[in-house]
């Protein structure tokens, strides 16, 4: 139970932030295992964690095979190259957080066949060049286009990576902009707002996140 204390500490912090935001809110935790070995994933699983996220298709494939003895809910959270779509689909992740263009969505749609894929649209709310995702300004339109042209993608919400800065105001702004995008697509069925990592998940929850992706603080 190497990670039991970490998990308890994080769950307590999520709970405090959740109650401060809205006692009726339901928040999911995805443990980001991208830098962790299979045994570490299984150790955190033993503590009760069930959802894990990977950001590379190859790692998702290897680790899901190696952890096949337990029923983990896998999430794909990384940049998806078009030439890795089939490999990603063969892992049948519970949710792909990182659809970052209409072009990628259409390429996935082509390969889906009868299968459906649950997914989120990634928004680049920090406006950092290095980050993937559609712009805040175009997000609603792209969301609508994906719904229209990709019937086998079950688009369920929005994901973002908060601004990578010590400046709390900028972090808040990126979450606030993402929340506004999320609100604008609610009428189209969006229900998941995936934002918040080890350094900023409490701020994200204050802006309505209902799924947080935490790695470092769980596995340290
Ligand atoms: C690595 C990663 C996380 C987790 O970050 P930590 O700071 O380790 O909690 C969350 N989301 C994405 C997309 C990531 O790549």
JSON list of C-alpha atoms and ligand atoms in Angstrom, two decimals:
[
{"chain": "A", "resi": 1, "resn": "UNK", "atom": "CA", "xyz": [0.00, 0.00, 0.00]},
{"chain": "A", "resi": 2, "resn": "UNK", "atom": "CA", "xyz": [2.87, 2.26, -0.94]},
{"chain": "A", "resi": 3, "resn": "UNK", "atom": "CA", "xyz": [0.63, 4.98, -2.37]},
{"chain": "A", "resi": 4, "resn": "UNK", "atom": "CA", "xyz": [-2.28, 4.79, 0.07]},
{"chain": "A", "resi": 5, "resn": "UNK", "atom": "CA", "xyz": [-1.34, 7.99, 1.89]},
{"chain": "A", "resi": 6, "resn": "UNK", "atom": "CA", "xyz": [-0.83, 9.93, -1.33]},
{"chain": "A", "resi": 7, "resn": "UNK", "atom": "CA", "xyz": [-4.22, 8.82, -2.62]},
{"chain": "A", "resi": 8, "resn": "UNK", "atom": "CA", "xyz": [-5.94, 9.65, 0.65]},
{"chain": "A", "resi": 9, "resn": "UNK", "atom": "CA", "xyz": [-4.33, 13.07, 0.74]},
{"chain": "A", "resi": 10, "resn": "UNK", "atom": "CA", "xyz": [-5.36, 13.86, -2.84]},
{"chain": "A", "resi": 11, "resn": "UNK", "atom": "CA", "xyz": [-8.91, 12.58, -2.33]},
{"chain": "A", "resi": 12, "resn": "UNK", "atom": "CA", "xyz": [-9.22, 14.77, 0.77]},
{"chain": "A", "resi": 13, "resn": "UNK", "atom": "CA", "xyz": [-8.03, 17.82, -1.16]},
{"chain": "A", "resi": 14, "resn": "UNK", "atom": "CA", "xyz": [-10.42, 17.06, -4.04]},
{"chain": "A", "resi": 15, "resn": "UNK", "atom": "CA", "xyz": [-13.25, 16.68, -1.54]},
{"chain": "A", "resi": 16, "resn": "UNK", "atom": "CA", "xyz": [-12.49, 20.00, 0.15]},
{"chain": "A", "resi": 17, "resn": "UNK", "atom": "CA", "xyz": [-12.37, 21.81, -3.22]},
{"chain": "A", "resi": 18, "resn": "UNK", "atom": "CA", "xyz": [-15.52, 20.02, -4.37]},
{"chain": "A", "resi": 19, "resn": "UNK", "atom": "CA", "xyz": [-17.52, 21.08, -1.30]},
{"chain": "A", "resi": 20, "resn": "UNK", "atom": "CA", "xyz": [-16.29, 24.66, -1.66]},
{"chain": "A", "resi": 21, "resn": "UNK", "atom": "CA", "xyz": [-17.50, 24.66, -5.27]},
{"chain": "A", "resi": 22, "resn": "UNK", "atom": "CA", "xyz": [-20.80, 22.76, -5.04]},
{"chain": "A", "resi": 23, "resn": "UNK", "atom": "CA", "xyz": [-21.78, 19.90, -2.75]},
{"chain": "A", "resi": 24, "resn": "UNK", "atom": "CA", "xyz": [-23.74, 18.37, -5.64]},
{"chain": "A", "resi": 25, "resn": "UNK", "atom": "CA", "xyz": [-20.73, 18.20, -7.95]},
{"chain": "A", "resi": 26, "resn": "UNK", "atom": "CA", "xyz": [-19.39, 14.74, -8.83]},
{"chain": "A", "resi": 27, "resn": "UNK", "atom": "CA", "xyz": [-15.66, 14.64, -9.58]},
{"chain": "A", "resi": 28, "resn": "UNK", "atom": "CA", "xyz": [-13.67, 11.83, -11.20]},
{"chain": "A", "resi": 29, "resn": "UNK", "atom": "CA", "xyz": [-9.98, 11.26, -10.64]},
{"chain": "A", "resi": 30, "resn": "UNK", "atom": "CA", "xyz": [-7.76, 9.88, -13.39]},
{"chain": "A", "resi": 31, "resn": "UNK", "atom": "CA", "xyz": [-4.34, 8.81, -12.13]},
{"chain": "A", "resi": 32, "resn": "UNK", "atom": "CA", "xyz": [-1.78, 9.79, -14.75]},
{"chain": "A", "resi": 33, "resn": "UNK", "atom": "CA", "xyz": [0.66, 6.90, -14.87]},
{"chain": "A", "resi": 34, "resn": "UNK", "atom": "CA", "xyz": [2.77, 8.04, -17.84]},
{"chain": "A", "resi": 35, "resn": "UNK", "atom": "CA", "xyz": [6.07, 7.99, -15.93]},
{"chain": "A", "resi": 36, "resn": "UNK", "atom": "CA", "xyz": [5.24, 4.92, -13.83]},
{"chain": "A", "resi": 37, "resn": "UNK", "atom": "CA", "xyz": [6.12, 1.27, -14.07]},
{"chain": "A", "resi": 38, "resn": "UNK", "atom": "CA", "xyz": [3.46, -1.43, -14.23]},
{"chain": "A", "resi": 39, "resn": "UNK", "atom": "CA", "xyz": [4.07, -2.43, -10.62]},
{"chain": "A", "resi": 40, "resn": "UNK", "atom": "CA", "xyz": [3.42, 1.14, -9.46]},
{"chain": "A", "resi": 41, "resn": "UNK", "atom": "CA", "xyz": [0.13, 1.19, -11.36]},
{"chain": "A", "resi": 42, "resn": "UNK", "atom": "CA", "xyz": [-0.87, -2.10, -9.74]},
{"chain": "A", "resi": 43, "resn": "UNK", "atom": "CA", "xyz": [0.14, -0.76, -6.32]},
{"chain": "A", "resi": 44, "resn": "UNK", "atom": "CA", "xyz": [-2.11, 2.29, -6.73]},
{"chain": "A", "resi": 45, "resn": "UNK", "atom": "CA", "xyz": [-4.86, 0.00, -8.04]},
{"chain": "A", "resi": 46, "resn": "UNK", "atom": "CA", "xyz": [-4.58, -1.98, -4.79]},
{"chain": "A", "resi": 47, "resn": "UNK", "atom": "CA", "xyz": [-5.25, 1.27, -2.91]},
{"chain": "A", "resi": 48, "resn": "UNK", "atom": "CA", "xyz": [-8.57, 1.55, -4.74]},
{"chain": "A", "resi": 49, "resn": "UNK", "atom": "CA", "xyz": [-7.79, 3.73, -7.75]},
{"chain": "A", "resi": 50, "resn": "UNK", "atom": "CA", "xyz": [-9.44, 2.44, -10.93]},
{"chain": "A", "resi": 51, "resn": "UNK", "atom": "CA", "xyz": [-8.97, 5.04, -13.69]},
{"chain": "A", "resi": 52, "resn": "UNK", "atom": "CA", "xyz": [-5.50, 5.59, -15.17]},
{"chain": "A", "resi": 53, "resn": "UNK", "atom": "CA", "xyz": [-4.28, 7.81, -17.99]},
{"chain": "A", "resi": 54, "resn": "UNK", "atom": "CA", "xyz": [-1.43, 7.47, -20.46]},
{"chain": "A", "resi": 55, "resn": "UNK", "atom": "CA", "xyz": [-0.19, 10.00, -23.01]},
{"chain": "A", "resi": 56, "resn": "UNK", "atom": "CA", "xyz": [1.59, 7.72, -25.48]},
{"chain": "A", "resi": 57, "resn": "UNK", "atom": "CA", "xyz": [-0.18, 5.07, -27.54]},
{"chain": "A", "resi": 58, "resn": "UNK", "atom": "CA", "xyz": [2.68, 2.61, -27.17]},
{"chain": "A", "resi": 59, "resn": "UNK", "atom": "CA", "xyz": [2.64, 2.94, -23.36]},
{"chain": "A", "resi": 60, "resn": "UNK", "atom": "CA", "xyz": [-1.15, 2.64, -23.28]},
{"chain": "A", "resi": 61, "resn": "UNK", "atom": "CA", "xyz": [-0.88, -0.57, -25.26]},
{"chain": "A", "resi": 62, "resn": "UNK", "atom": "CA", "xyz": [1.99, -2.09, -23.26]},
{"chain": "A", "resi": 63, "resn": "UNK", "atom": "CA", "xyz": [0.63, -1.17, -19.84]},
{"chain": "A", "resi": 64, "resn": "UNK", "atom": "CA", "xyz": [-2.97, -2.17, -20.57]},
{"chain": "A", "resi": 65, "resn": "UNK", "atom": "CA", "xyz": [-1.74, -5.58, -21.71]},
{"chain": "A", "resi": 66, "resn": "UNK", "atom": "CA", "xyz": [0.52, -5.94, -18.69]},
{"chain": "A", "resi": 67, "resn": "UNK", "atom": "CA", "xyz": [-2.26, -4.93, -16.28]},
{"chain": "A", "resi": 68, "resn": "UNK", "atom": "CA", "xyz": [-4.90, -7.07, -17.97]},
{"chain": "A", "resi": 69, "resn": "UNK", "atom": "CA", "xyz": [-5.45, -9.14, -14.81]},
{"chain": "A", "resi": 70, "resn": "UNK", "atom": "CA", "xyz": [-7.28, -6.19, -13.20]},
{"chain": "A", "resi": 71, "resn": "UNK", "atom": "CA", "xyz": [-10.20, -4.15, -14.62]},
{"chain": "A", "resi": 72, "resn": "UNK", "atom": "CA", "xyz": [-8.56, -0.75, -15.09]},
{"chain": "A", "resi": 73, "resn": "UNK", "atom": "CA", "xyz": [-10.45, 2.06, -16.85]},
{"chain": "A", "resi": 74, "resn": "UNK", "atom": "CA", "xyz": [-7.87, 3.47, -19.28]},
{"chain": "A", "resi": 75, "resn": "UNK", "atom": "CA", "xyz": [-7.84, 7.06, -20.52]},
{"chain": "A", "resi": 76, "resn": "UNK", "atom": "CA", "xyz": [-5.76, 8.40, -23.39]},
{"chain": "A", "resi": 77, "resn": "UNK", "atom": "CA", "xyz": [-4.65, 11.97, -22.64]},
{"chain": "A", "resi": 78, "resn": "UNK", "atom": "CA", "xyz": [-1.77, 12.66, -25.06]},
{"chain": "A", "resi": 79, "resn": "UNK", "atom": "CA", "xyz": [-1.14, 14.02, -28.52]},
{"chain": "A", "resi": 80, "resn": "UNK", "atom": "CA", "xyz": [-2.51, 11.48, -31.02]},
{"chain": "A", "resi": 81, "resn": "UNK", "atom": "CA", "xyz": [-0.63, 11.08, -34.32]},
{"chain": "A", "resi": 82, "resn": "UNK", "atom": "CA", "xyz": [-2.83, 9.96, -37.19]},
{"chain": "A", "resi": 83, "resn": "UNK", "atom": "CA", "xyz": [-0.60, 6.95, -37.85]},
{"chain": "A", "resi": 84, "resn": "UNK", "atom": "CA", "xyz": [-1.28, 5.72, -34.29]},
{"chain": "A", "resi": 85, "resn": "UNK", "atom": "CA", "xyz": [-5.07, 5.83, -34.50]},
{"chain": "A", "resi": 86, "resn": "UNK", "atom": "CA", "xyz": [-5.53, 2.10, -35.15]},
{"chain": "A", "resi": 87, "resn": "UNK", "atom": "CA", "xyz": [-3.15, 1.17, -32.34]},
{"chain": "A", "resi": 88, "resn": "UNK", "atom": "CA", "xyz": [-5.01, 3.51, -29.99]},
{"chain": "A", "resi": 89, "resn": "UNK", "atom": "CA", "xyz": [-8.41, 2.10, -30.99]},
{"chain": "A", "resi": 90, "resn": "UNK", "atom": "CA", "xyz": [-7.21, -1.45, -30.45]},
{"chain": "A", "resi": 91, "resn": "UNK", "atom": "CA", "xyz": [-6.75, -0.55, -26.76]},
{"chain": "A", "resi": 92, "resn": "UNK", "atom": "CA", "xyz": [-10.41, 0.57, -26.56]},
{"chain": "A", "resi": 93, "resn": "UNK", "atom": "CA", "xyz": [-9.77, 3.32, -23.99]},
{"chain": "A", "resi": 94, "resn": "UNK", "atom": "CA", "xyz": [-12.76, 4.42, -21.89]},
{"chain": "A", "resi": 95, "resn": "UNK", "atom": "CA", "xyz": [-12.20, 8.06, -22.89]},
{"chain": "A", "resi": 96, "resn": "UNK", "atom": "CA", "xyz": [-9.85, 9.94, -25.23]},
{"chain": "A", "resi": 97, "resn": "UNK", "atom": "CA", "xyz": [-9.27, 13.45, -23.83]},
{"chain": "A", "resi": 98, "resn": "UNK", "atom": "CA", "xyz": [-7.17, 14.84, -26.61]},
{"chain": "A", "resi": 99, "resn": "UNK", "atom": "CA", "xyz": [-9.01, 15.31, -29.88]},
{"chain": "A", "resi": 100, "resn": "UNK", "atom": "CA", "xyz": [-7.35, 18.53, -30.98]},
{"chain": "A", "resi": 101, "resn": "UNK", "atom": "CA", "xyz": [-8.71, 19.19, -34.49]},
{"chain": "A", "resi": 102, "resn": "UNK", "atom": "CA", "xyz": [-11.59, 18.39, -36.82]},
{"chain": "A", "resi": 103, "resn": "UNK", "atom": "CA", "xyz": [-9.05, 16.72, -39.10]},
{"chain": "A", "resi": 104, "resn": "UNK", "atom": "CA", "xyz": [-7.99, 14.28, -36.37]},
{"chain": "A", "resi": 105, "resn": "UNK", "atom": "CA", "xyz": [-11.62, 13.57, -35.48]},
{"chain": "A", "resi": 106, "resn": "UNK", "atom": "CA", "xyz": [-12.42, 12.78, -39.11]},
{"chain": "A", "resi": 107, "resn": "UNK", "atom": "CA", "xyz": [-9.39, 10.51, -39.40]},
{"chain": "A", "resi": 108, "resn": "UNK", "atom": "CA", "xyz": [-10.57, 8.64, -36.28]},
{"chain": "A", "resi": 109, "resn": "UNK", "atom": "CA", "xyz": [-14.13, 8.46, -37.64]},
{"chain": "A", "resi": 110, "resn": "UNK", "atom": "CA", "xyz": [-12.83, 6.80, -40.84]},
{"chain": "A", "resi": 111, "resn": "UNK", "atom": "CA", "xyz": [-11.20, 4.03, -38.84]},
{"chain": "A", "resi": 112, "resn": "UNK", "atom": "CA", "xyz": [-13.98, 3.43, -36.34]},
{"chain": "A", "resi": 113, "resn": "UNK", "atom": "CA", "xyz": [-16.28, 1.24, -38.40]},
{"chain": "A", "resi": 114, "resn": "UNK", "atom": "CA", "xyz": [-19.08, 0.05, -36.13]},
{"chain": "A", "resi": 115, "resn": "UNK", "atom": "CA", "xyz": [-17.13, 0.88, -32.97]},
{"chain": "A", "resi": 116, "resn": "UNK", "atom": "CA", "xyz": [-17.86, 4.08, -31.04]},
{"chain": "A", "resi": 117, "resn": "UNK", "atom": "CA", "xyz": [-15.29, 6.11, -29.15]},
{"chain": "A", "resi": 118, "resn": "UNK", "atom": "CA", "xyz": [-15.97, 8.39, -26.19]},
{"chain": "A", "resi": 119, "resn": "UNK", "atom": "CA", "xyz": [-13.91, 11.55, -26.47]},
{"chain": "A", "resi": 120, "resn": "UNK", "atom": "CA", "xyz": [-13.32, 15.14, -25.40]},
{"chain": "A", "resi": 121, "resn": "UNK", "atom": "CA", "xyz": [-12.26, 18.14, -27.47]},
{"chain": "A", "resi": 122, "resn": "UNK", "atom": "CA", "xyz": [-8.97, 19.62, -26.25]},
{"chain": "A", "resi": 123, "resn": "UNK", "atom": "CA", "xyz": [-8.90, 23.40, -26.01]},
{"chain": "A", "resi": 124, "resn": "UNK", "atom": "CA", "xyz": [-5.67, 25.41, -25.91]},
{"chain": "A", "resi": 125, "resn": "UNK", "atom": "CA", "xyz": [-6.82, 27.87, -23.30]},
{"chain": "A", "resi": 126, "resn": "UNK", "atom": "CA", "xyz": [-3.37, 28.96, -22.17]},
{"chain": "A", "resi": 127, "resn": "UNK", "atom": "CA", "xyz": [-2.61, 30.12, -25.71]},
{"chain": "A", "resi": 128, "resn": "UNK", "atom": "CA", "xyz": [0.87, 28.60, -25.38]},
{"chain": "A", "resi": 129, "resn": "UNK", "atom": "CA", "xyz": [2.41, 27.70, -28.75]},
{"chain": "A", "resi": 130, "resn": "UNK", "atom": "CA", "xyz": [3.67, 24.40, -27.38]},
{"chain": "A", "resi": 131, "resn": "UNK", "atom": "CA", "xyz": [0.21, 23.20, -26.39]},
{"chain": "A", "resi": 132, "resn": "UNK", "atom": "CA", "xyz": [-2.22, 21.27, -28.56]},
{"chain": "A", "resi": 133, "resn": "UNK", "atom": "CA", "xyz": [-5.87, 21.97, -28.92]},
{"chain": "A", "resi": 134, "resn": "UNK", "atom": "CA", "xyz": [-8.30, 24.18, -30.74]},
{"chain": "A", "resi": 135, "resn": "UNK", "atom": "CA", "xyz": [-8.50, 27.87, -29.88]},
{"chain": "A", "resi": 136, "resn": "UNK", "atom": "CA", "xyz": [-11.04, 29.11, -27.35]},
{"chain": "A", "resi": 137, "resn": "UNK", "atom": "CA", "xyz": [-12.60, 31.19, -30.14]},
{"chain": "A", "resi": 138, "resn": "UNK", "atom": "CA", "xyz": [-13.13, 28.26, -32.53]},
{"chain": "A", "resi": 139, "resn": "UNK", "atom": "CA", "xyz": [-13.96, 25.55, -29.98]},
{"chain": "A", "resi": 140, "resn": "UNK", "atom": "CA", "xyz": [-17.75, 25.72, -30.16]},
{"chain": "A", "resi": 141, "resn": "UNK", "atom": "CA", "xyz": [-17.77, 25.58, -33.94]},
{"chain": "A", "resi": 142, "resn": "UNK", "atom": "CA", "xyz": [-15.30, 22.67, -34.08]},
{"chain": "A", "resi": 143, "resn": "UNK", "atom": "CA", "xyz": [-17.33, 20.82, -31.43]},
{"chain": "A", "resi": 144, "resn": "UNK", "atom": "CA", "xyz": [-20.43, 21.20, -33.55]},
{"chain": "A", "resi": 145, "resn": "UNK", "atom": "CA", "xyz": [-18.62, 20.09, -36.73]},
{"chain": "A", "resi": 146, "resn": "UNK", "atom": "CA", "xyz": [-17.27, 16.95, -35.05]},
{"chain": "A", "resi": 147, "resn": "UNK", "atom": "CA", "xyz": [-20.75, 16.04, -33.81]},
{"chain": "A", "resi": 148, "resn": "UNK", "atom": "CA", "xyz": [-22.05, 16.51, -37.33]},
{"chain": "A", "resi": 149, "resn": "UNK", "atom": "CA", "xyz": [-19.38, 14.70, -39.34]},
{"chain": "A", "resi": 150, "resn": "UNK", "atom": "CA", "xyz": [-18.26, 11.99, -36.85]},
{"chain": "A", "resi": 151, "resn": "UNK", "atom": "CA", "xyz": [-21.31, 9.95, -35.82]},
{"chain": "A", "resi": 152, "resn": "UNK", "atom": "CA", "xyz": [-19.19, 7.26, -34.16]},
{"chain": "A", "resi": 153, "resn": "UNK", "atom": "CA", "xyz": [-17.37, 9.67, -31.89]},
{"chain": "A", "resi": 154, "resn": "UNK", "atom": "CA", "xyz": [-19.36, 10.19, -28.71]},
{"chain": "A", "resi": 155, "resn": "UNK", "atom": "CA", "xyz": [-18.15, 13.69, -27.91]},
{"chain": "A", "resi": 156, "resn": "UNK", "atom": "CA", "xyz": [-18.76, 14.24, -24.21]},
{"chain": "A", "resi": 157, "resn": "UNK", "atom": "CA", "xyz": [-17.00, 17.42, -23.25]},
{"chain": "A", "resi": 158, "resn": "UNK", "atom": "CA", "xyz": [-13.91, 19.55, -23.10]},
{"chain": "A", "resi": 159, "resn": "UNK", "atom": "CA", "xyz": [-10.34, 19.09, -21.87]},
{"chain": "A", "resi": 160, "resn": "UNK", "atom": "CA", "xyz": [-7.56, 21.59, -21.26]},
{"chain": "A", "resi": 161, "resn": "UNK", "atom": "CA", "xyz": [-4.10, 21.84, -19.75]},
{"chain": "A", "resi": 162, "resn": "UNK", "atom": "CA", "xyz": [-3.91, 24.94, -17.56]},
{"chain": "A", "resi": 163, "resn": "UNK", "atom": "CA", "xyz": [-1.39, 27.69, -18.20]},
{"chain": "A", "resi": 164, "resn": "UNK", "atom": "CA", "xyz": [2.08, 26.56, -17.18]},
{"chain": "A", "resi": 165, "resn": "UNK", "atom": "CA", "xyz": [3.03, 29.50, -14.97]},
{"chain": "A", "resi": 166, "resn": "UNK", "atom": "CA", "xyz": [3.37, 30.57, -11.34]},
{"chain": "A", "resi": 167, "resn": "UNK", "atom": "CA", "xyz": [1.01, 33.43, -12.12]},
{"chain": "A", "resi": 168, "resn": "UNK", "atom": "CA", "xyz": [-2.24, 32.32, -10.52]},
{"chain": "A", "resi": 169, "resn": "UNK", "atom": "CA", "xyz": [-4.24, 34.91, -12.44]},
{"chain": "A", "resi": 170, "resn": "UNK", "atom": "CA", "xyz": [-3.19, 33.39, -15.78]},
{"chain": "A", "resi": 171, "resn": "UNK", "atom": "CA", "xyz": [-3.98, 29.87, -14.58]},
{"chain": "A", "resi": 172, "resn": "UNK", "atom": "CA", "xyz": [-7.41, 31.02, -13.44]},
{"chain": "A", "resi": 173, "resn": "UNK", "atom": "CA", "xyz": [-8.01, 32.78, -16.74]},
{"chain": "A", "resi": 174, "resn": "UNK", "atom": "CA", "xyz": [-7.22, 29.62, -18.73]},
{"chain": "A", "resi": 175, "resn": "UNK", "atom": "CA", "xyz": [-9.66, 27.58, -16.60]},
{"chain": "A", "resi": 176, "resn": "UNK", "atom": "CA", "xyz": [-12.31, 30.29, -16.76]},
{"chain": "A", "resi": 177, "resn": "UNK", "atom": "CA", "xyz": [-12.07, 30.48, -20.57]},
{"chain": "A", "resi": 178, "resn": "UNK", "atom": "CA", "xyz": [-12.33, 26.68, -20.76]},
{"chain": "A", "resi": 179, "resn": "UNK", "atom": "CA", "xyz": [-15.35, 26.66, -18.48]},
{"chain": "A", "resi": 180, "resn": "UNK", "atom": "CA", "xyz": [-17.03, 29.22, -20.75]},
{"chain": "A", "resi": 181, "resn": "UNK", "atom": "CA", "xyz": [-16.35, 26.96, -23.75]},
{"chain": "A", "resi": 182, "resn": "UNK", "atom": "CA", "xyz": [-17.78, 24.01, -21.81]},
{"chain": "A", "resi": 183, "resn": "UNK", "atom": "CA", "xyz": [-20.93, 25.98, -20.92]},
{"chain": "A", "resi": 184, "resn": "UNK", "atom": "CA", "xyz": [-21.34, 26.93, -24.59]},
{"chain": "A", "resi": 185, "resn": "UNK", "atom": "CA", "xyz": [-21.41, 23.28, -25.69]},
{"chain": "A", "resi": 186, "resn": "UNK", "atom": "CA", "xyz": [-23.54, 21.93, -22.83]},
{"chain": "A", "resi": 187, "resn": "UNK", "atom": "CA", "xyz": [-26.66, 22.16, -24.94]},
{"chain": "A", "resi": 188, "resn": "UNK", "atom": "CA", "xyz": [-24.91, 19.81, -27.40]},
{"chain": "A", "resi": 189, "resn": "UNK", "atom": "CA", "xyz": [-24.60, 17.16, -24.70]},
{"chain": "A", "resi": 190, "resn": "UNK", "atom": "CA", "xyz": [-21.23, 18.01, -23.15]},
{"chain": "A", "resi": 191, "resn": "UNK", "atom": "CA", "xyz": [-21.00, 16.68, -19.60]},
{"chain": "A", "resi": 192, "resn": "UNK", "atom": "CA", "xyz": [-17.29, 16.25, -18.83]},
{"chain": "A", "resi": 193, "resn": "UNK", "atom": "CA", "xyz": [-14.88, 19.10, -18.09]},
{"chain": "A", "resi": 194, "resn": "UNK", "atom": "CA", "xyz": [-11.39, 17.58, -17.78]},
{"chain": "A", "resi": 195, "resn": "UNK", "atom": "CA", "xyz": [-8.93, 20.03, -16.26]},
{"chain": "A", "resi": 196, "resn": "UNK", "atom": "CA", "xyz": [-6.55, 20.22, -13.32]},
{"chain": "A", "resi": 197, "resn": "UNK", "atom": "CA", "xyz": [-3.24, 18.47, -12.65]},
{"chain": "A", "resi": 198, "resn": "UNK", "atom": "CA", "xyz": [-1.04, 18.11, -9.53]},
{"chain": "A", "resi": 199, "resn": "UNK", "atom": "CA", "xyz": [-0.16, 21.79, -9.38]},
{"chain": "A", "resi": 200, "resn": "UNK", "atom": "CA", "xyz": [-3.52, 23.35, -10.13]},
{"chain": "A", "resi": 201, "resn": "UNK", "atom": "CA", "xyz": [-6.41, 20.91, -9.61]},
{"chain": "A", "resi": 202, "resn": "UNK", "atom": "CA", "xyz": [-8.02, 22.87, -6.79]},
{"chain": "A", "resi": 203, "resn": "UNK", "atom": "CA", "xyz": [-8.18, 25.97, -8.99]},
{"chain": "A", "resi": 204, "resn": "UNK", "atom": "CA", "xyz": [-9.63, 23.85, -11.81]},
{"chain": "A", "resi": 205, "resn": "UNK", "atom": "CA", "xyz": [-12.34, 22.48, -9.51]},
{"chain": "A", "resi": 206, "resn": "UNK", "atom": "CA", "xyz": [-13.20, 26.04, -8.46]},
{"chain": "A", "resi": 207, "resn": "UNK", "atom": "CA", "xyz": [-13.89, 26.68, -12.15]},
{"chain": "A", "resi": 208, "resn": "UNK", "atom": "CA", "xyz": [-16.11, 23.65, -12.57]},
{"chain": "A", "resi": 209, "resn": "UNK", "atom": "CA", "xyz": [-13.79, 20.78, -13.49]},
{"chain": "A", "resi": 210, "resn": "UNK", "atom": "CA", "xyz": [-15.50, 17.43, -12.93]},
{"chain": "A", "resi": 211, "resn": "UNK", "atom": "CA", "xyz": [-12.56, 15.28, -13.98]},
{"chain": "A", "resi": 212, "resn": "UNK", "atom": "CA", "xyz": [-9.01, 15.91, -12.76]},
{"chain": "A", "resi": 213, "resn": "UNK", "atom": "CA", "xyz": [-5.86, 14.24, -14.10]},
{"chain": "A", "resi": 214, "resn": "UNK", "atom": "CA", "xyz": [-3.21, 13.82, -11.44]},
{"chain": "A", "resi": 215, "resn": "UNK", "atom": "CA", "xyz": [0.17, 12.13, -11.79]},
{"chain": "A", "resi": 216, "resn": "UNK", "atom": "CA", "xyz": [3.12, 13.46, -9.78]},
{"chain": "A", "resi": 217, "resn": "UNK", "atom": "CA", "xyz": [1.33, 13.96, -6.45]},
{"chain": "A", "resi": 218, "resn": "UNK", "atom": "CA", "xyz": [-0.09, 10.42, -6.48]},
{"chain": "A", "resi": 219, "resn": "UNK", "atom": "CA", "xyz": [3.11, 8.59, -7.36]},
{"chain": "A", "resi": 220, "resn": "UNK", "atom": "CA", "xyz": [5.76, 10.64, -5.51]},
{"chain": "B", "resi": 1, "resn": "LIG", "atom": "C1", "xyz": [1.28, 14.54, -17.27]},
{"chain": "B", "resi": 1, "resn": "LIG", "atom": "C2", "xyz": [-0.10, 14.98, -17.49]},
{"chain": "B", "resi": 1, "resn": "LIG", "atom": "C3", "xyz": [-0.96, 15.19, -16.40]},
{"chain": "B", "resi": 1, "resn": "LIG", "atom": "C4", "xyz": [-0.55, 15.03, -14.95]},
{"chain": "B", "resi": 1, "resn": "LIG", "atom": "O1", "xyz": [0.39, 15.99, -14.57]},
{"chain": "B", "resi": 1, "resn": "LIG", "atom": "P1", "xyz": [0.98, 16.00, -13.07]},
{"chain": "B", "resi": 1, "resn": "LIG", "atom": "O2", "xyz": [1.55, 17.37, -12.96]},
{"chain": "B", "resi": 1, "resn": "LIG", "atom": "O3", "xyz": [2.01, 14.94, -13.03]},
{"chain": "B", "resi": 1, "resn": "LIG", "atom": "O4", "xyz": [-0.12, 15.76, -12.13]},
{"chain": "B", "resi": 1, "resn": "LIG", "atom": "C5", "xyz": [-2.26, 15.59, -16.69]},
{"chain": "B", "resi": 1, "resn": "LIG", "atom": "N1", "xyz": [-2.69, 15.75, -17.96]},
{"chain": "B", "resi": 1, "resn": "LIG", "atom": "C6", "xyz": [-1.90, 15.56, -19.02]},
{"chain": "B", "resi": 1, "resn": "LIG", "atom": "C7", "xyz": [-2.44, 15.77, -20.38]},
{"chain": "B", "resi": 1, "resn": "LIG", "atom": "C8", "xyz": [-0.57, 15.17, -18.82]},
{"chain": "B", "resi": 1, "resn": "LIG", "atom": "O5", "xyz": [0.22, 14.98, -19.89]}
]
